[in-house]
mmCIF file of C-alpha atoms in Angstrom:
data_model
loop_
_atom_site.group_PDB
_atom_site.id
_atom_site.type_symbol
_atom_site.label_atom_id
_atom_site.label_comp_id
_atom_site.label_asym_id
_atom_site.label_seq_id
_atom_site.Cartn_x
_atom_site.Cartn_y
_atom_site.Cartn_z
ATOM 1 C CA MET D 4 -0.016 -0.022 -0.039
ATOM 2 C CA ILE D 5 1.296 3.447 -0.926
ATOM 3 C CA ILE D 6 0.136 6.407 1.118
ATOM 4 C CA LYS D 7 0.480 9.924 -0.289
ATOM 5 C CA GLY D 8 0.224 13.156 1.699
ATOM 6 C CA LYS D 9 2.298 14.878 4.402
ATOM 7 C CA VAL D 10 3.207 11.580 6.028
ATOM 8 C CA TYR D 11 4.943 11.520 9.419
ATOM 9 C CA GLN D 12 6.985 8.447 10.045
ATOM 10 C CA ASN D 13 9.962 7.752 12.422
ATOM 11 C CA GLY D 14 10.493 11.446 13.153
ATOM 12 C CA SER D 15 10.371 12.807 9.597
ATOM 13 C CA PHE D 16 7.787 13.952 7.039
ATOM 14 C CA TYR D 17 7.533 12.345 3.611
ATOM 15 C CA GLU D 18 5.406 12.978 0.491
ATOM 16 C CA SER D 19 4.637 9.286 0.415
ATOM 17 C CA ILE D 20 5.443 5.974 2.082
ATOM 18 C CA ASN D 21 5.041 2.320 1.089
ATOM 19 C CA ILE D 22 3.568 0.010 3.683
ATOM 20 C CA ASP D 23 4.726 -3.595 3.072
ATOM 21 C CA ASP D 24 2.478 -5.403 5.486
ATOM 22 C CA SER D 25 -0.107 -8.183 5.331
ATOM 23 C CA HIS D 26 -2.722 -5.830 6.787
ATOM 24 C CA CYS D 27 -2.557 -3.587 3.727
ATOM 25 C CA PRO D 28 -3.532 -4.571 0.165
ATOM 26 C CA GLU D 29 -0.410 -4.661 -2.056
ATOM 27 C CA GLY D 30 -0.356 -2.047 -4.765
ATOM 28 C CA GLU D 31 -3.262 -0.029 -3.391
ATOM 29 C CA VAL D 32 -2.657 3.716 -3.489
ATOM 30 C CA LEU D 33 -4.340 6.078 -0.960
ATOM 31 C CA ASP D 34 -3.975 9.668 -2.004
ATOM 32 C CA PHE D 35 -4.351 12.095 0.845
ATOM 33 C CA SER D 36 -2.671 15.056 -0.862
ATOM 34 C CA ASN D 37 -2.708 18.245 1.225
ATOM 35 C CA MET D 38 -3.529 16.167 4.312
ATOM 36 C CA LEU D 39 -1.485 15.149 7.340
ATOM 37 C CA VAL D 40 -1.069 11.418 7.736
ATOM 38 C CA ILE D 41 0.230 10.204 11.103
ATOM 39 C CA PRO D 42 0.491 6.893 13.003
ATOM 40 C CA GLY D 43 -2.861 5.993 14.511
ATOM 41 C CA LEU D 44 -3.561 7.782 17.775
ATOM 42 C CA VAL D 45 -3.557 5.879 21.088
ATOM 43 C CA ASP D 46 -5.595 6.659 24.186
ATOM 44 C CA VAL D 47 -4.646 4.793 27.315
ATOM 45 C CA HIS D 48 -7.551 6.074 29.349
ATOM 46 C CA VAL D 49 -11.027 5.513 27.916
ATOM 47 C CA HIS D 50 -14.290 4.484 29.582
ATOM 48 C CA LEU D 51 -16.238 2.241 27.206
ATOM 49 C CA ARG D 52 -18.856 1.418 29.942
ATOM 50 C CA GLU D 53 -19.536 -2.083 28.739
ATOM 51 C CA PRO D 54 -20.275 -4.530 30.283
ATOM 52 C CA GLY D 55 -22.600 -3.179 32.937
ATOM 53 C CA PHE D 56 -23.359 0.416 31.890
ATOM 54 C CA SER D 57 -24.357 0.249 28.269
ATOM 55 C CA TYR D 58 -26.957 3.039 28.791
ATOM 56 C CA LYS D 59 -23.953 5.373 29.006
ATOM 57 C CA GLU D 60 -21.821 3.962 26.133
ATOM 58 C CA THR D 61 -21.103 0.683 24.452
ATOM 59 C CA ILE D 62 -17.897 -0.799 23.052
ATOM 60 C CA ALA D 63 -19.424 -0.287 19.607
ATOM 61 C CA THR D 64 -20.340 3.402 20.081
ATOM 62 C CA GLY D 65 -17.167 4.180 22.084
ATOM 63 C CA THR D 66 -14.855 2.709 19.479
ATOM 64 C CA ALA D 67 -16.778 4.380 16.661
ATOM 65 C CA ALA D 68 -16.295 7.718 18.483
ATOM 66 C CA SER D 69 -12.602 6.862 18.974
ATOM 67 C CA ALA D 70 -12.167 6.218 15.281
ATOM 68 C CA ARG D 71 -13.853 9.538 14.486
ATOM 69 C CA GLY D 72 -11.270 11.161 16.778
ATOM 70 C CA GLY D 73 -8.456 9.481 14.926
ATOM 71 C CA PHE D 74 -7.681 6.766 17.447
ATOM 72 C CA THR D 75 -6.795 3.307 16.338
ATOM 73 C CA THR D 76 -6.041 1.865 19.815
ATOM 74 C CA VAL D 77 -7.659 2.583 23.137
ATOM 75 C CA CYS D 78 -7.245 1.069 26.628
ATOM 76 C CA SER D 79 -10.531 0.525 28.392
ATOM 77 C CA MET D 80 -10.897 1.270 32.063
ATOM 78 C CA PRO D 81 -12.036 -1.393 34.536
ATOM 79 C CA ASN D 82 -14.863 0.297 36.445
ATOM 80 C CA LEU D 83 -17.402 -2.069 34.930
ATOM 81 C CA SER D 84 -19.870 -4.727 36.047
ATOM 82 C CA PRO D 85 -18.508 -7.293 36.399
ATOM 83 C CA VAL D 86 -15.249 -5.661 37.406
ATOM 84 C CA PRO D 87 -12.414 -7.367 35.431
ATOM 85 C CA ASP D 88 -10.714 -8.696 38.606
ATOM 86 C CA SER D 89 -10.434 -12.326 37.413
ATOM 87 C CA LEU D 90 -9.964 -13.996 34.077
ATOM 88 C CA GLU D 91 -13.601 -15.141 34.145
ATOM 89 C CA ASN D 92 -14.887 -11.568 34.561
ATOM 90 C CA LEU D 93 -12.350 -10.157 32.109
ATOM 91 C CA LYS D 94 -13.513 -12.612 29.424
ATOM 92 C CA VAL D 95 -16.957 -11.011 29.449
ATOM 93 C CA GLN D 96 -15.414 -7.797 28.232
ATOM 94 C CA LEU D 97 -12.954 -9.525 25.867
ATOM 95 C CA ASP D 98 -15.845 -11.312 24.138
ATOM 96 C CA LEU D 99 -17.710 -8.013 23.596
ATOM 97 C CA ILE D 100 -14.515 -6.398 22.275
ATOM 98 C CA GLU D 101 -14.021 -9.200 19.759
ATOM 99 C CA LYS D 102 -17.632 -9.016 18.564
ATOM 100 C CA THR D 103 -18.208 -5.214 18.487
ATOM 101 C CA ALA D 104 -15.092 -3.105 18.610
ATOM 102 C CA LYS D 105 -14.297 -1.041 15.541
ATOM 103 C CA ILE D 106 -10.664 -0.446 16.516
ATOM 104 C CA SER D 107 -8.094 -2.129 18.718
ATOM 105 C CA VAL D 108 -9.061 -2.255 22.361
ATOM 106 C CA LYS D 109 -6.789 -3.434 25.146
ATOM 107 C CA PRO D 110 -8.551 -3.561 28.521
ATOM 108 C CA TYR D 111 -7.219 -2.873 31.974
ATOM 109 C CA GLY D 112 -7.504 -5.442 34.732
ATOM 110 C CA ALA D 113 -8.387 -4.212 38.213
ATOM 111 C CA ILE D 114 -5.773 -3.998 40.925
ATOM 112 C CA THR D 115 -8.126 -5.212 43.638
ATOM 113 C CA LYS D 116 -11.271 -7.291 43.782
ATOM 114 C CA GLY D 117 -14.271 -5.189 42.830
ATOM 115 C CA GLU D 118 -11.981 -2.174 42.925
ATOM 116 C CA MET D 119 -12.691 -2.102 46.644
ATOM 117 C CA GLY D 120 -9.103 -1.933 47.802
ATOM 118 C CA LYS D 121 -9.412 -4.853 50.234
ATOM 119 C CA GLU D 122 -8.172 -7.978 48.432
ATOM 120 C CA PRO D 123 -5.867 -8.367 45.455
ATOM 121 C CA ALA D 124 -7.371 -9.202 42.043
ATOM 122 C CA ASP D 125 -6.049 -12.180 40.136
ATOM 123 C CA LEU D 126 -3.310 -10.286 38.328
ATOM 124 C CA SER D 127 -1.405 -13.327 37.193
ATOM 125 C CA ALA D 128 -4.312 -14.844 35.314
ATOM 126 C CA MET D 129 -5.226 -11.563 33.625
ATOM 127 C CA ALA D 130 -1.708 -10.418 32.740
ATOM 128 C CA PRO D 131 -1.511 -11.876 29.217
ATOM 129 C CA TYR D 132 -4.746 -10.100 28.158
ATOM 130 C CA VAL D 133 -4.498 -6.651 29.702
ATOM 131 C CA ALA D 134 -2.635 -3.363 28.984
ATOM 132 C CA ALA D 135 -1.964 -2.775 32.688
ATOM 133 C CA PHE D 136 -3.650 -2.936 36.083
ATOM 134 C CA SER D 137 -5.673 -0.042 37.563
ATOM 135 C CA ASP D 138 -8.434 0.605 40.050
ATOM 136 C CA ASP D 139 -9.379 3.712 37.996
ATOM 137 C CA GLY D 140 -11.887 5.958 39.689
ATOM 138 C CA ARG D 141 -10.576 4.926 43.095
ATOM 139 C CA GLY D 142 -7.233 5.345 44.690
ATOM 140 C CA VAL D 143 -5.865 2.288 46.513
ATOM 141 C CA GLN D 144 -5.897 3.603 50.078
ATOM 142 C CA ASP D 145 -3.991 0.894 51.863
ATOM 143 C CA ASP D 146 -0.194 1.127 51.559
ATOM 144 C CA GLY D 147 0.299 -2.628 52.072
ATOM 145 C CA MET D 148 -2.208 -3.508 49.349
ATOM 146 C CA MET D 149 -0.537 -1.199 46.872
ATOM 147 C CA THR D 150 2.870 -2.613 47.767
ATOM 148 C CA GLU D 151 1.577 -6.162 47.221
ATOM 149 C CA ALA D 152 0.053 -5.202 43.866
ATOM 150 C CA MET D 153 3.200 -3.447 42.730
ATOM 151 C CA THR D 154 5.392 -6.422 43.716
ATOM 152 C CA GLU D 155 3.129 -8.808 41.698
ATOM 153 C CA ALA D 156 2.947 -6.448 38.699
ATOM 154 C CA LYS D 157 6.728 -6.189 38.772
ATOM 155 C CA ARG D 158 6.992 -9.954 38.684
ATOM 156 C CA LEU D 159 4.583 -10.098 35.775
ATOM 157 C CA GLY D 160 6.260 -7.280 33.897
ATOM 158 C CA LYS D 161 3.073 -5.129 33.862
ATOM 159 C CA ILE D 162 2.265 -1.514 34.626
ATOM 160 C CA ILE D 163 0.396 -0.260 37.628
ATOM 161 C CA ALA D 164 -1.673 2.696 36.409
ATOM 162 C CA ALA D 165 -2.966 4.654 39.351
ATOM 163 C CA HIS D 166 -5.905 6.967 39.906
ATOM 164 C CA CYS D 167 -4.372 8.883 42.817
ATOM 165 C CA GLU D 168 -6.791 10.153 45.423
ATOM 166 C CA VAL D 169 -6.642 10.123 49.261
ATOM 167 C CA ASN D 170 -10.248 9.633 50.320
ATOM 168 C CA SER D 171 -9.728 11.252 53.751
ATOM 169 C CA LEU D 172 -8.754 14.528 52.075
ATOM 170 C CA LEU D 173 -11.809 14.807 49.790
ATOM 171 C CA ASN D 174 -14.167 16.269 52.435
ATOM 172 C CA GLY D 175 -17.206 15.889 50.159
ATOM 173 C CA GLY D 176 -15.734 18.093 47.437
ATOM 174 C CA TYR D 177 -16.816 17.920 43.835
ATOM 175 C CA ILE D 178 -14.870 20.782 42.099
ATOM 176 C CA HIS D 179 -11.434 22.249 42.789
ATOM 177 C CA ASP D 180 -10.940 23.846 46.104
ATOM 178 C CA GLY D 181 -10.099 27.124 44.569
ATOM 179 C CA GLU D 182 -11.415 30.637 43.726
ATOM 180 C CA TYR D 183 -14.510 29.548 41.927
ATOM 181 C CA ALA D 184 -15.592 27.192 44.686
ATOM 182 C CA ARG D 185 -15.223 29.880 47.343
ATOM 183 C CA ALA D 186 -16.970 32.498 45.298
ATOM 184 C CA HIS D 187 -19.996 30.273 44.518
ATOM 185 C CA GLY D 188 -20.402 28.334 47.737
ATOM 186 C CA HIS D 189 -19.238 24.944 46.450
ATOM 187 C CA ARG D 190 -17.331 22.291 48.354
ATOM 188 C CA GLY D 191 -13.797 21.834 46.998
ATOM 189 C CA ILE D 192 -11.444 18.956 46.277
ATOM 190 C CA SER D 193 -8.019 19.716 47.599
ATOM 191 C CA SER D 194 -4.920 19.409 45.396
ATOM 192 C CA GLU D 195 -3.307 17.453 48.200
ATOM 193 C CA SER D 196 -5.812 14.630 47.785
ATOM 194 C CA GLU D 197 -4.099 13.933 44.419
ATOM 195 C CA TRP D 198 -0.378 14.691 45.004
ATOM 196 C CA ARG D 199 -0.202 13.107 48.443
ATOM 197 C CA GLN D 200 -0.994 9.662 47.028
ATOM 198 C CA ILE D 201 1.304 10.166 44.069
ATOM 199 C CA GLU D 202 4.059 10.950 46.607
ATOM 200 C CA ARG D 203 3.310 7.666 48.422
ATOM 201 C CA ASP D 204 3.206 5.630 45.245
ATOM 202 C CA ILE D 205 6.523 7.051 43.997
ATOM 203 C CA ASN D 206 8.086 5.793 47.177
ATOM 204 C CA LEU D 207 6.546 2.403 46.747
ATOM 205 C CA ALA D 208 7.479 2.229 43.085
ATOM 206 C CA ALA D 209 11.075 3.057 43.945
ATOM 207 C CA LYS D 210 11.163 0.199 46.487
ATOM 208 C CA THR D 211 9.449 -2.397 44.268
ATOM 209 C CA GLY D 212 10.891 -1.411 40.873
ATOM 210 C CA VAL D 213 7.459 -1.638 39.239
ATOM 211 C CA LYS D 214 6.557 0.187 35.998
ATOM 212 C CA TYR D 215 4.286 2.915 37.434
ATOM 213 C CA HIS D 216 1.977 5.216 35.465
ATOM 214 C CA VAL D 217 0.057 8.133 36.919
ATOM 215 C CA CYS D 218 -3.401 8.750 35.483
ATOM 216 C CA HIS D 219 -4.870 12.209 34.630
ATOM 217 C CA ILE D 220 -2.617 14.481 36.739
ATOM 218 C CA SER D 221 -4.028 17.948 37.367
ATOM 219 C CA THR D 222 -1.880 19.750 40.008
ATOM 220 C CA LYS D 223 1.462 21.603 39.955
ATOM 221 C CA GLU D 224 2.650 19.538 42.903
ATOM 222 C CA SER D 225 2.025 16.330 41.006
ATOM 223 C CA VAL D 226 4.079 17.589 38.105
ATOM 224 C CA GLU D 227 7.007 18.402 40.358
ATOM 225 C CA LEU D 228 6.885 15.083 42.216
ATOM 226 C CA ILE D 229 6.937 13.163 38.933
ATOM 227 C CA ARG D 230 9.772 15.374 37.563
ATOM 228 C CA GLN D 231 11.952 14.624 40.618
ATOM 229 C CA ALA D 232 11.075 10.922 40.580
ATOM 230 C CA LYS D 233 12.295 10.617 37.020
ATOM 231 C CA LYS D 234 15.566 12.263 38.005
ATOM 232 C CA THR D 235 16.092 9.578 40.668
ATOM 233 C CA GLY D 236 15.455 6.740 38.272
ATOM 234 C CA VAL D 237 11.949 5.665 39.219
ATOM 235 C CA ASP D 238 10.234 3.838 36.307
ATOM 236 C CA ILE D 239 7.379 6.366 36.070
ATOM 237 C CA THR D 240 5.279 7.927 33.338
ATOM 238 C CA ALA D 241 2.306 10.204 33.527
ATOM 239 C CA GLU D 242 -0.642 11.496 31.512
ATOM 240 C CA THR D 243 -2.816 14.526 31.596
ATOM 241 C CA GLY D 244 -6.007 15.392 29.662
ATOM 242 C CA PRO D 245 -6.824 18.062 27.084
ATOM 243 C CA HIS D 246 -9.287 19.827 29.399
ATOM 244 C CA TYR D 247 -6.575 20.344 32.102
ATOM 245 C CA LEU D 248 -4.317 21.976 29.521
ATOM 246 C CA VAL D 249 -6.938 24.380 28.224
ATOM 247 C CA PHE D 250 -9.209 25.328 31.160
ATOM 248 C CA ASN D 251 -8.719 26.391 34.782
ATOM 249 C CA ASP D 252 -11.307 26.519 37.587
ATOM 250 C CA MET D 253 -12.268 30.115 36.732
ATOM 251 C CA ASP D 254 -13.649 28.829 33.428
ATOM 252 C CA LEU D 255 -16.270 26.821 35.321
ATOM 253 C CA ILE D 256 -19.929 27.614 34.905
ATOM 254 C CA GLU D 257 -22.904 26.057 36.627
ATOM 255 C CA ASP D 258 -22.969 23.222 34.162
ATOM 256 C CA ALA D 259 -21.746 19.657 34.685
ATOM 257 C CA ARG D 260 -20.055 19.515 31.267
ATOM 258 C CA PHE D 261 -17.148 21.047 33.212
ATOM 259 C CA LYS D 262 -17.288 18.484 36.044
ATOM 260 C CA MET D 263 -14.760 15.688 36.088
ATOM 261 C CA ASN D 264 -12.407 13.948 38.539
ATOM 262 C CA PRO D 265 -9.819 15.198 39.106
ATOM 263 C CA PRO D 266 -11.362 18.640 38.686
ATOM 264 C CA LEU D 267 -10.182 21.607 36.660
ATOM 265 C CA ARG D 268 -7.564 23.256 38.874
ATOM 266 C CA GLY D 269 -6.171 26.780 39.198
ATOM 267 C CA GLU D 270 -4.217 28.667 36.514
ATOM 268 C CA ALA D 271 -0.860 27.923 38.206
ATOM 269 C CA ASP D 272 -1.686 24.249 37.901
ATOM 270 C CA ARG D 273 -2.605 24.576 34.207
ATOM 271 C CA LEU D 274 0.665 26.347 33.433
ATOM 272 C CA ALA D 275 2.639 23.742 35.377
ATOM 273 C CA LEU D 276 0.972 20.962 33.302
ATOM 274 C CA ILE D 277 1.955 22.769 30.115
ATOM 275 C CA GLU D 278 5.554 23.019 31.396
ATOM 276 C CA GLY D 279 5.426 19.330 32.164
ATOM 277 C CA ILE D 280 4.342 18.635 28.639
ATOM 278 C CA THR D 281 7.130 20.725 27.143
ATOM 279 C CA ASP D 282 9.957 19.439 29.304
ATOM 280 C CA GLY D 283 8.976 15.736 29.086
ATOM 281 C CA THR D 284 7.774 15.238 32.659
ATOM 282 C CA ILE D 285 4.334 14.364 31.284
ATOM 283 C CA ASP D 286 4.677 11.600 28.710
ATOM 284 C CA MET D 287 1.304 11.451 27.044
ATOM 285 C CA ILE D 288 -2.127 13.015 26.606
ATOM 286 C CA ALA D 289 -5.114 10.780 27.365
ATOM 287 C CA THR D 290 -8.723 11.896 27.246
ATOM 288 C CA ASP D 291 -10.343 10.068 30.229
ATOM 289 C CA HIS D 292 -13.318 9.865 27.933
ATOM 290 C CA ALA D 293 -16.110 9.291 30.419
ATOM 291 C CA PRO D 294 -19.684 9.263 28.994
ATOM 292 C CA HIS D 295 -22.772 9.519 31.148
ATOM 293 C CA SER D 296 -26.451 9.792 30.370
ATOM 294 C CA ALA D 297 -28.015 13.220 29.860
ATOM 295 C CA GLU D 298 -29.969 12.720 33.088
ATOM 296 C CA GLU D 299 -26.810 11.990 35.078
ATOM 297 C CA LYS D 300 -25.097 15.105 33.711
ATOM 298 C CA GLY D 301 -28.169 17.368 34.116
ATOM 299 C CA ARG D 302 -28.102 17.865 37.837
ATOM 300 C CA GLY D 303 -25.664 20.790 38.138
ATOM 301 C CA LEU D 304 -22.175 20.941 39.494
ATOM 302 C CA GLU D 305 -22.881 19.476 42.853
ATOM 303 C CA LYS D 306 -25.115 16.520 42.049
ATOM 304 C CA SER D 307 -24.118 15.449 38.497
ATOM 305 C CA ALA D 308 -21.843 12.480 37.760
ATOM 306 C CA MET D 309 -18.105 13.102 37.381
ATOM 307 C CA GLY D 310 -16.774 12.771 33.853
ATOM 308 C CA VAL D 311 -16.804 14.402 30.379
ATOM 309 C CA VAL D 312 -16.382 13.066 26.829
ATOM 310 C CA GLY D 313 -13.365 14.025 24.787
ATOM 311 C CA ILE D 314 -12.146 11.345 22.389
ATOM 312 C CA GLU D 315 -13.688 12.985 19.299
ATOM 313 C CA THR D 316 -12.224 16.390 20.015
ATOM 314 C CA ALA D 317 -8.813 15.651 21.616
ATOM 315 C CA LEU D 318 -6.600 15.960 18.542
ATOM 316 C CA PRO D 319 -8.081 19.214 17.202
ATOM 317 C CA VAL D 320 -8.162 20.746 20.728
ATOM 318 C CA MET D 321 -4.523 19.987 21.311
ATOM 319 C CA TYR D 322 -3.499 21.097 17.813
ATOM 320 C CA THR D 323 -5.403 24.356 18.196
ATOM 321 C CA TYR D 324 -4.262 25.178 21.745
ATOM 322 C CA LEU D 325 -0.756 23.675 21.859
ATOM 323 C CA VAL D 326 0.600 23.583 18.303
ATOM 324 C CA LYS D 327 -1.049 26.606 16.571
ATOM 325 C CA THR D 328 -0.048 28.728 19.652
ATOM 326 C CA GLY D 329 3.575 27.617 19.366
ATOM 327 C CA ILE D 330 3.727 25.908 22.795
ATOM 328 C CA ILE D 331 4.831 22.554 21.180
ATOM 329 C CA THR D 332 5.601 21.328 17.692
ATOM 330 C CA LEU D 333 3.383 19.131 15.643
ATOM 331 C CA GLU D 334 5.952 16.414 16.006
ATOM 332 C CA LYS D 335 5.782 16.658 19.784
ATOM 333 C CA LEU D 336 1.998 16.382 19.677
ATOM 334 C CA ILE D 337 2.237 13.158 17.607
ATOM 335 C CA GLU D 338 4.658 11.753 20.212
ATOM 336 C CA LEU D 339 2.263 12.598 23.050
ATOM 337 C CA MET D 340 -0.833 11.129 21.382
ATOM 338 C CA SER D 341 0.563 8.205 19.383
ATOM 339 C CA ILE D 342 4.164 7.201 19.821
ATOM 340 C CA ASN D 343 4.788 7.539 23.586
ATOM 341 C CA PRO D 344 1.600 5.737 24.765
ATOM 342 C CA ARG D 345 2.104 2.929 22.344
ATOM 343 C CA LYS D 346 5.749 2.515 23.425
ATOM 344 C CA ARG D 347 5.118 2.671 27.200
ATOM 345 C CA PHE D 348 2.149 0.277 27.145
ATOM 346 C CA GLU D 349 3.758 -1.992 24.576
ATOM 347 C CA LEU D 350 0.818 -1.759 22.189
ATOM 348 C CA PRO D 351 0.938 -2.807 18.522
ATOM 349 C CA GLY D 352 0.041 -0.282 15.886
ATOM 350 C CA GLY D 353 1.442 2.439 13.680
ATOM 351 C CA PHE D 354 2.039 2.292 9.936
ATOM 352 C CA GLU D 355 3.689 -1.145 10.201
ATOM 353 C CA ASN D 356 0.338 -2.497 11.363
ATOM 354 C CA GLY D 357 -1.777 -0.473 8.953
ATOM 355 C CA ASP D 358 -2.881 1.989 11.622
ATOM 356 C CA PHE D 359 -2.947 5.635 10.668
ATOM 357 C CA THR D 360 -4.958 8.816 10.882
ATOM 358 C CA VAL D 361 -5.606 11.454 8.216
ATOM 359 C CA VAL D 362 -6.124 15.058 9.302
ATOM 360 C CA ASP D 363 -6.942 18.312 7.519
ATOM 361 C CA LEU D 364 -5.018 20.784 9.677
ATOM 362 C CA ALA D 365 -6.446 23.778 7.837
ATOM 363 C CA GLU D 366 -10.077 22.924 8.336
ATOM 364 C CA GLU D 367 -11.908 24.912 11.040
ATOM 365 C CA PHE D 368 -15.086 23.649 12.666
ATOM 366 C CA THR D 369 -17.274 24.257 15.683
ATOM 367 C CA VAL D 370 -17.708 21.526 18.303
ATOM 368 C CA ASN D 371 -21.303 20.304 18.173
ATOM 369 C CA PRO D 372 -22.021 17.394 20.580
ATOM 370 C CA ASP D 373 -25.091 16.499 18.516
ATOM 371 C CA GLU D 374 -22.647 15.206 15.846
ATOM 372 C CA PHE D 375 -20.746 12.880 18.221
ATOM 373 C CA LEU D 376 -20.801 9.193 17.641
ATOM 374 C CA SER D 377 -20.370 8.694 21.378
ATOM 375 C CA MET D 378 -23.485 8.307 23.406
ATOM 376 C CA GLY D 379 -22.073 10.967 25.765
ATOM 377 C CA ARG D 380 -22.665 14.651 25.052
ATOM 378 C CA ALA D 381 -21.216 16.487 27.978
ATOM 379 C CA THR D 382 -18.066 18.231 26.849
ATOM 380 C CA PRO D 383 -16.430 21.483 28.042
ATOM 381 C CA PHE D 384 -15.396 22.143 24.398
ATOM 382 C CA GLU D 385 -18.991 22.557 23.182
ATOM 383 C CA GLY D 386 -19.320 25.547 20.841
ATOM 384 C CA MET D 387 -15.612 26.097 20.535
ATOM 385 C CA SER D 388 -13.927 26.785 17.174
ATOM 386 C CA LEU D 389 -11.108 24.320 16.456
ATOM 387 C CA CYS D 390 -8.675 23.530 13.661
ATOM 388 C CA GLY D 391 -7.602 20.100 12.513
ATOM 389 C CA ARG D 392 -10.496 17.881 11.549
ATOM 390 C CA VAL D 393 -9.966 14.106 11.289
ATOM 391 C CA LYS D 394 -10.979 13.044 7.761
ATOM 392 C CA ALA D 395 -10.249 9.303 7.891
ATOM 393 C CA THR D 396 -8.946 6.621 10.263
ATOM 394 C CA VAL D 397 -7.444 3.313 9.089
ATOM 395 C CA CYS D 398 -6.989 0.463 11.541
ATOM 396 C CA GLY D 399 -5.381 -2.854 10.476
ATOM 397 C CA GLY D 400 -5.416 -1.696 6.912
ATOM 398 C CA LYS D 401 -9.234 -1.120 6.961
ATOM 399 C CA ILE D 402 -10.933 2.240 6.884
ATOM 400 C CA VAL D 403 -12.818 2.446 10.203
ATOM 401 C CA TYR D 404 -13.822 6.113 9.842
ATOM 402 C CA ASP D 405 -14.366 8.140 6.711
ATOM 403 C CA GLU D 406 -15.904 11.589 7.195
ATOM 404 C CA ARG D 407 -17.617 11.326 3.858
ATOM 405 C CA ASN D 408 -20.002 8.691 5.177
ATOM 406 C CA ASN D 409 -19.609 9.498 8.938
ATOM 407 C CA GLY D 410 -17.897 6.189 9.646
#
């Protein structure tokens, strides 16, 4: 297969490349002149909600939305029913993925049974089938339990990917404990609830030697802790989400499309995250795509469910706000959204597997949630003007999204 366009491969741009792979028909020519063609995007933090919560999203709708966003591989989070804490429970999800996924999906296994933090999940049995282990949505509170999990993950050669949150420091908060919360009478979530557990986990990771990944960091203290941990040789990587890089807590309005966990933090935190992106402290961008029903997101800031959708807007948001503004290069963005996550989580993909994304960087559009393929509609980017529309996504040599026929 010959691909024509502005093709980015192995750190350089080419006018065309030839893919010699069984996934791609020999001799076929795909002409994407005047378009950017990049290795398929990878999102290591996506909630597909199935099994158990298919009224929010299904694997079919979530992966269709992922393809529309330019993603060819996603890692699905384990807060499901049944929780994938054993091979038996994991197989329920694996069967659904095989039958209905439109792109590559690699699930997470839970760290603890039921994600309850009390007993270890069967990490050994699940290890061959999962991207990593996580109790996403819940921080593992017990130091001994996390040490045991890290020790076992180290033995298995797998990553522990942690949602870091100290429950005793939450105090019933639901947005950032900052200026907006104080001005509008809301209960705040302290920054310490995040960075204090990261601090603990870094110490445990140093002792156990595990491959450790920090999910969706949002505070300036978290950035600095990870920066220093890398300097001391801890095997640590980190992600943040597009919304944390664009908004701060003063952008909040009384609308739950701005409510997620961790919450939007202060401007100093946002700037620290950007610095972490530019200096390599933060290794990748992940959406934490978290769809809910309209009813669950329609109860205001206090009572609505945590979580927003973002997989269909992530690339244009980051291109518009990071690349067009000169904060990072296009090459750096490709590393953050494709190359780095694939390398860290040892995921197949890229041109050699027939996985690539076609983008029109010049096209401007307005974010309209009614056009989403995801069942979720709550996004803080609603109504914003962006550049860089995904035109086509190819996974395993097959076109899984084509804007001309909406997938």
